[in-house]
Short mmCIF file of N, CA and C in Angstrom, two decimals:
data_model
loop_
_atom_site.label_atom_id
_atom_site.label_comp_id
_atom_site.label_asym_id
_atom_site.label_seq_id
_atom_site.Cartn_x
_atom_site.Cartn_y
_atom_site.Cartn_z
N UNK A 1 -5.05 -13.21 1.88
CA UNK A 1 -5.04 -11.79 2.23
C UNK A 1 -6.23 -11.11 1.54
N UNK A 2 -7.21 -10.25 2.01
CA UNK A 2 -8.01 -9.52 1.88
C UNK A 2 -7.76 -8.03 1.26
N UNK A 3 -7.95 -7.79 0.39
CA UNK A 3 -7.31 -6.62 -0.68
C UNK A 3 -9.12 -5.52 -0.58
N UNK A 4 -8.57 -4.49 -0.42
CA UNK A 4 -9.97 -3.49 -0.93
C UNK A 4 -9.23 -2.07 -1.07
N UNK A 5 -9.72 -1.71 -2.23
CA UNK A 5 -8.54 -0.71 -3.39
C UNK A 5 -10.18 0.67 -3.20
N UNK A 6 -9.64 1.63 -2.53
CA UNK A 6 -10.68 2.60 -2.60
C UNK A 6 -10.15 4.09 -3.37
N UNK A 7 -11.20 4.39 -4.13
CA UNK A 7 -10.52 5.37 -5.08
C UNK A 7 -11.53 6.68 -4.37
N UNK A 8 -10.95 7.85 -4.29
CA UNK A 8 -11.54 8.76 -3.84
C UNK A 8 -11.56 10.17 -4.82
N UNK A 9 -12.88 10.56 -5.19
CA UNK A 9 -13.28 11.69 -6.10
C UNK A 9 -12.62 11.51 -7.70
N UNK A 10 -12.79 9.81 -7.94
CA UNK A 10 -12.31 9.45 -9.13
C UNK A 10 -12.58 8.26 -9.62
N UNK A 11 -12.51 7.19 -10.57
CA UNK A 11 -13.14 6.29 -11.22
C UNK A 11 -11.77 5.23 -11.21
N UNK A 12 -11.28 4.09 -10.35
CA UNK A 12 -9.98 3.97 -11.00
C UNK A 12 -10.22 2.51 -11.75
N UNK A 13 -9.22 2.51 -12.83
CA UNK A 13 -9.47 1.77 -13.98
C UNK A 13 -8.95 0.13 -13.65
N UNK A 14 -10.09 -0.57 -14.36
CA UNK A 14 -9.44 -1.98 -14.11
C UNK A 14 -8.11 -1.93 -14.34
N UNK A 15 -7.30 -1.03 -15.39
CA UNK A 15 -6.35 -1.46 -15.42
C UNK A 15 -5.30 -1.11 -14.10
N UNK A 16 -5.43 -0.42 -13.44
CA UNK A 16 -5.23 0.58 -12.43
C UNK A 16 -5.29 -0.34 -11.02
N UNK A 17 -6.88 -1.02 -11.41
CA UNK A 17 -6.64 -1.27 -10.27
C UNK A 17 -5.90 -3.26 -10.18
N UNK A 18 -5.54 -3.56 -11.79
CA UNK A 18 -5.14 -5.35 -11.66
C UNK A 18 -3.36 -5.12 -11.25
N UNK A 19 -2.97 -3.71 -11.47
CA UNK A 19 -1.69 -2.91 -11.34
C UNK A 19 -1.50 -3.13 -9.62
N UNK A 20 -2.45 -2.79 -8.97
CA UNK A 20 -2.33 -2.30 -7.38
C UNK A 20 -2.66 -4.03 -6.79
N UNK A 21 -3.10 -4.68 -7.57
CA UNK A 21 -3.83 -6.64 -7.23
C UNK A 21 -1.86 -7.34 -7.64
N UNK A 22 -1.23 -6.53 -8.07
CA UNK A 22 0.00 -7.85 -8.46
C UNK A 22 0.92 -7.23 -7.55
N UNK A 23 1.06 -6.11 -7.88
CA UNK A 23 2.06 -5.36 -6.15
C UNK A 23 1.85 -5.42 -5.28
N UNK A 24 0.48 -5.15 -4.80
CA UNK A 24 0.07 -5.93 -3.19
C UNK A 24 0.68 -7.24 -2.96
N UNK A 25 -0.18 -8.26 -3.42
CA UNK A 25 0.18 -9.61 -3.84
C UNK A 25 1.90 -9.78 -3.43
N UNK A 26 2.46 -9.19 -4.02
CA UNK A 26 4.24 -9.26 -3.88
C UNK A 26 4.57 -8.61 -2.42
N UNK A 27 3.30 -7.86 -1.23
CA UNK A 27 3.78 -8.44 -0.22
C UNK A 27 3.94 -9.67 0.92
N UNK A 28 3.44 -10.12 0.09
CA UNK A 28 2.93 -11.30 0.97
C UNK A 28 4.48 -12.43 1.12
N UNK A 29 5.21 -12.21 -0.22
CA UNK A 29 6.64 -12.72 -0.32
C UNK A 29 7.32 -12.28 1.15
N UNK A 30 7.12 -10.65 1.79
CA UNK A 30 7.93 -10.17 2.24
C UNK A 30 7.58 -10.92 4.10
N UNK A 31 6.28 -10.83 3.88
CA UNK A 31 5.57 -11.27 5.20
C UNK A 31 4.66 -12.02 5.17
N UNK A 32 4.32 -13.32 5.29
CA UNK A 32 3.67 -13.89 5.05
C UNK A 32 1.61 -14.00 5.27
N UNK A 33 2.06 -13.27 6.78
CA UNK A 33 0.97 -13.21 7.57
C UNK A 33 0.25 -12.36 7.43
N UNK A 34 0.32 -11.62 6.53
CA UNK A 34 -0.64 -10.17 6.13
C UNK A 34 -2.14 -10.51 6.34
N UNK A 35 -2.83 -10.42 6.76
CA UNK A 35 -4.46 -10.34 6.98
C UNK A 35 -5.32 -9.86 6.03
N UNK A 36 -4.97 -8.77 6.19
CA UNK A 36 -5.75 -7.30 4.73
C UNK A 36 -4.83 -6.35 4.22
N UNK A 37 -5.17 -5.96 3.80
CA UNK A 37 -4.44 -4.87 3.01
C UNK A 37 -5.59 -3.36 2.33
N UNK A 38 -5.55 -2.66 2.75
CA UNK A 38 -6.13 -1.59 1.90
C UNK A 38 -5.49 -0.12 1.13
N UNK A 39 -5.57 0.02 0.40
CA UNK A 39 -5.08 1.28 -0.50
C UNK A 39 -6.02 1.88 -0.82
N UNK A 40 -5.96 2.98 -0.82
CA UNK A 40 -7.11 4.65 -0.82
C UNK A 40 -6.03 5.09 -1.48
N UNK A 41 -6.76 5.44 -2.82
CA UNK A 41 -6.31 6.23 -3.78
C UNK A 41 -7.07 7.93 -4.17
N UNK A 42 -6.32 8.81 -4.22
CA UNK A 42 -7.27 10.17 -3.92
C UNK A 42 -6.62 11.21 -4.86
N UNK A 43 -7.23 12.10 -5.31
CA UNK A 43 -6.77 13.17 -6.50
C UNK A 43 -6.80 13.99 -5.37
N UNK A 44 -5.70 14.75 -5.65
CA UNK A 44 -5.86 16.09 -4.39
C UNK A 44 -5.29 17.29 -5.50
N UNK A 45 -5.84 18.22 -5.36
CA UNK A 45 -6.16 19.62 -6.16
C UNK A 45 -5.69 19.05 -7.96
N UNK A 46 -6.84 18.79 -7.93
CA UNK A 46 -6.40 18.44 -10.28
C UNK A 46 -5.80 19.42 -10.81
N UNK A 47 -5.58 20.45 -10.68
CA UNK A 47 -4.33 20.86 -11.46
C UNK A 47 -3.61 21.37 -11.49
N UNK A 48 -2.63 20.23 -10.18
CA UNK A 48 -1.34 20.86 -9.55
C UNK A 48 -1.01 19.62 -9.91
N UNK A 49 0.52 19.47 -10.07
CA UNK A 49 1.62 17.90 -10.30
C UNK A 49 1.61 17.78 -8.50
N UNK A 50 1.86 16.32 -8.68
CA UNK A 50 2.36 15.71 -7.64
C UNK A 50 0.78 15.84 -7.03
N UNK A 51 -0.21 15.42 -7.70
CA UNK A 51 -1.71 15.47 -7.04
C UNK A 51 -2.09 14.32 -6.70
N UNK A 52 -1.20 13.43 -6.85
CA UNK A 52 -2.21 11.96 -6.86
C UNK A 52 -1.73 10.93 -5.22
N UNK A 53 -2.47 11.19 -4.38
CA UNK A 53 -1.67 10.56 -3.16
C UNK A 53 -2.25 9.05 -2.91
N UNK A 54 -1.39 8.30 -2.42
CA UNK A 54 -1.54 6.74 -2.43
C UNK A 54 -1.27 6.40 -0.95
N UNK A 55 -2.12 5.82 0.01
CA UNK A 55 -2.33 5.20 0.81
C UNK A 55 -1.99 4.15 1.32
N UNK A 56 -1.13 2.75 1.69
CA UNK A 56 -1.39 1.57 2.13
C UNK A 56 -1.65 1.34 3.50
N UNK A 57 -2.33 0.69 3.84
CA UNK A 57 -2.69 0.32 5.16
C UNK A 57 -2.79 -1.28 5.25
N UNK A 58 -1.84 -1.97 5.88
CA UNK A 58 -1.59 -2.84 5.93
C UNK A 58 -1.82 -3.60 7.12
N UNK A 59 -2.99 -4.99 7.68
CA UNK A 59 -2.90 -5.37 8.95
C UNK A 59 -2.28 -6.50 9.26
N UNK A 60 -1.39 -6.62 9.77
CA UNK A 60 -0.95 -7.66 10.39
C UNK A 60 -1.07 -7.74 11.74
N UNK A 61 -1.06 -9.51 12.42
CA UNK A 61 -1.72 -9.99 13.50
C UNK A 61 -0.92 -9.14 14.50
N UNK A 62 -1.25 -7.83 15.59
CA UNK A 62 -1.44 -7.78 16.46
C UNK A 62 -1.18 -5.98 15.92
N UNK A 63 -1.50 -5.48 15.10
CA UNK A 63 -0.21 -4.36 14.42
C UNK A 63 -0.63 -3.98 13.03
N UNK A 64 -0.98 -2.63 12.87
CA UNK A 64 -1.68 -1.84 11.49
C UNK A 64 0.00 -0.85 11.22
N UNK A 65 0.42 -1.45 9.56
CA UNK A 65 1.23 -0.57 9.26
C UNK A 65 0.17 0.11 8.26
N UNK A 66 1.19 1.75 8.31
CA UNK A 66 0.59 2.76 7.51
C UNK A 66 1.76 3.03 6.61
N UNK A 67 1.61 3.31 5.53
CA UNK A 67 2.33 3.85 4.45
C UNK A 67 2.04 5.05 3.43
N UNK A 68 2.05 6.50 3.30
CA UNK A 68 1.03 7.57 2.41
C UNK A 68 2.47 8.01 2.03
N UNK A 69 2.31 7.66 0.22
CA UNK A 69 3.32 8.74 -1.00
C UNK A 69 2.18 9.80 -1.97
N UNK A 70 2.86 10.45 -2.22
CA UNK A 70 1.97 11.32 -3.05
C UNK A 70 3.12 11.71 -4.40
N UNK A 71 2.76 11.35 -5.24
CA UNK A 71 3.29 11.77 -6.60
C UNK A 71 2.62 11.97 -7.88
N UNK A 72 2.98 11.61 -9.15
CA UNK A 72 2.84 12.74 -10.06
C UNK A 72 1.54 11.73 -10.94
N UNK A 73 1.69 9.84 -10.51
CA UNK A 73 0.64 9.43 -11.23
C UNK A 73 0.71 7.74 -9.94
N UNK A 74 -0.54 7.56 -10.29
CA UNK A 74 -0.99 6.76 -8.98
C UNK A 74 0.17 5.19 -9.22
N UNK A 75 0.33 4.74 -10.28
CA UNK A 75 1.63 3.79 -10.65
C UNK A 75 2.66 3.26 -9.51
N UNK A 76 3.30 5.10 -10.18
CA UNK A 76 4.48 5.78 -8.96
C UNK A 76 4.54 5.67 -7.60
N UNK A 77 2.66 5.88 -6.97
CA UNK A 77 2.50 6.18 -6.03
C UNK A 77 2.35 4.74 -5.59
N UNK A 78 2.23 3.97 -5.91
CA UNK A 78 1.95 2.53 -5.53
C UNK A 78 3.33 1.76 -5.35
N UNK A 79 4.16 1.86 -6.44
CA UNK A 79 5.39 1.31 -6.32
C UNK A 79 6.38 1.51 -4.93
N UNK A 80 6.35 2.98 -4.86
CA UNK A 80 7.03 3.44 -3.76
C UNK A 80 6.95 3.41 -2.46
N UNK A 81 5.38 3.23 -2.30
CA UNK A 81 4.58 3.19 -1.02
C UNK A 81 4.65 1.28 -0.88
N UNK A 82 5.03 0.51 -2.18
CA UNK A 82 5.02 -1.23 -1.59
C UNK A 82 6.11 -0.95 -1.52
N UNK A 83 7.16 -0.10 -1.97
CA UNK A 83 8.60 -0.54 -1.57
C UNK A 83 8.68 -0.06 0.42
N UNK A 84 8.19 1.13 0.55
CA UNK A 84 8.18 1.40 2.03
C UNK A 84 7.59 0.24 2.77
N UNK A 85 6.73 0.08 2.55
CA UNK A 85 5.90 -1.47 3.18
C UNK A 85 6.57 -2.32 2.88
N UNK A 86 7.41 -2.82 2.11
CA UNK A 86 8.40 -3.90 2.17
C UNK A 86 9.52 -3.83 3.32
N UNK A 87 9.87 -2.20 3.55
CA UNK A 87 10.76 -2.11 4.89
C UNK A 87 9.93 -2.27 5.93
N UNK A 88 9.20 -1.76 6.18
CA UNK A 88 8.09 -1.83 7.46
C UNK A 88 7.97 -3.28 7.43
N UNK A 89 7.64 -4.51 7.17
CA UNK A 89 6.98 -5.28 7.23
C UNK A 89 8.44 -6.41 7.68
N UNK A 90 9.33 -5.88 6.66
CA UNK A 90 10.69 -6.70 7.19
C UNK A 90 11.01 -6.10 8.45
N UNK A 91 11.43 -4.87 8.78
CA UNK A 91 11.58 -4.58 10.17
C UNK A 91 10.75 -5.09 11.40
N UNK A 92 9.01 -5.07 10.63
CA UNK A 92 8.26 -5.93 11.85
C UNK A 92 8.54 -7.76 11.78
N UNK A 93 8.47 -7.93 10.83
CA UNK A 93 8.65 -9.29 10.94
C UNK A 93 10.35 -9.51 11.92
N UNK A 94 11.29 -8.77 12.03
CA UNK A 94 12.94 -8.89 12.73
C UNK A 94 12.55 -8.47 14.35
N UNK A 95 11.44 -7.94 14.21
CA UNK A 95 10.93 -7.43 15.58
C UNK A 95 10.35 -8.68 16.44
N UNK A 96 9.40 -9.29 15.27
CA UNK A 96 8.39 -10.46 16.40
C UNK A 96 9.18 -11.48 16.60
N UNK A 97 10.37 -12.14 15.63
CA UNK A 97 11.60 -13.13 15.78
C UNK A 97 12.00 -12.74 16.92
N UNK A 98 12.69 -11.51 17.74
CA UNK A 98 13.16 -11.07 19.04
C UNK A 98 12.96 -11.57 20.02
N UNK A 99 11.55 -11.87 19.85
CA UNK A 99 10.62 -12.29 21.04
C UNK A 99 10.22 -13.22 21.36
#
């Protein structure tokens, strides 16, 4: 799987970003066939809470899931947004079995 972690109007930290390399990674458990994966990470107004919005965009063969949380630190925003992509990806994977 092809990983590219884009940070927007901000610097994000190796540590930040080996954080977003082991949770990705843990979808691949859910679906095997993942292709790429990208996350856009973005500060939206610095100094308001709940500024930090998180992105996944996920491709699988025939089919782009989208996933966008926005919360209080990009972590948060990552956790929640692989847990949504863990439903999306199980629901698509119960979808292509159908067929």
């Amino acid at each position: 799987m092809e990983l590219k972690i884009q940070s927007i109007h901000f610097d994000a930290t190796e540590k930040l970003q080996a954080f977003i390399e082991k949770k990705i990674a843990k979808l691949e458990k859910t679906y095997e066939d993942i292709q790429k994966a990208e996350v856009q990470l973005k500060v939206v107004k610095p100094a308001t809470a709940l500024n930090k919005e998180t992105n996944i965009t996920v491709t699988v063969p025939g089919q782009k899931l989208f996933v966008q949380k926005t919360c209080d630190t990009f972590e948060e925003g990552i956790d929640e947004a692989v847990d949504s992509m863990k439903v999306q990806l199980t629901k698509y994977k119960e979808k292509i079995r159908r067929y």
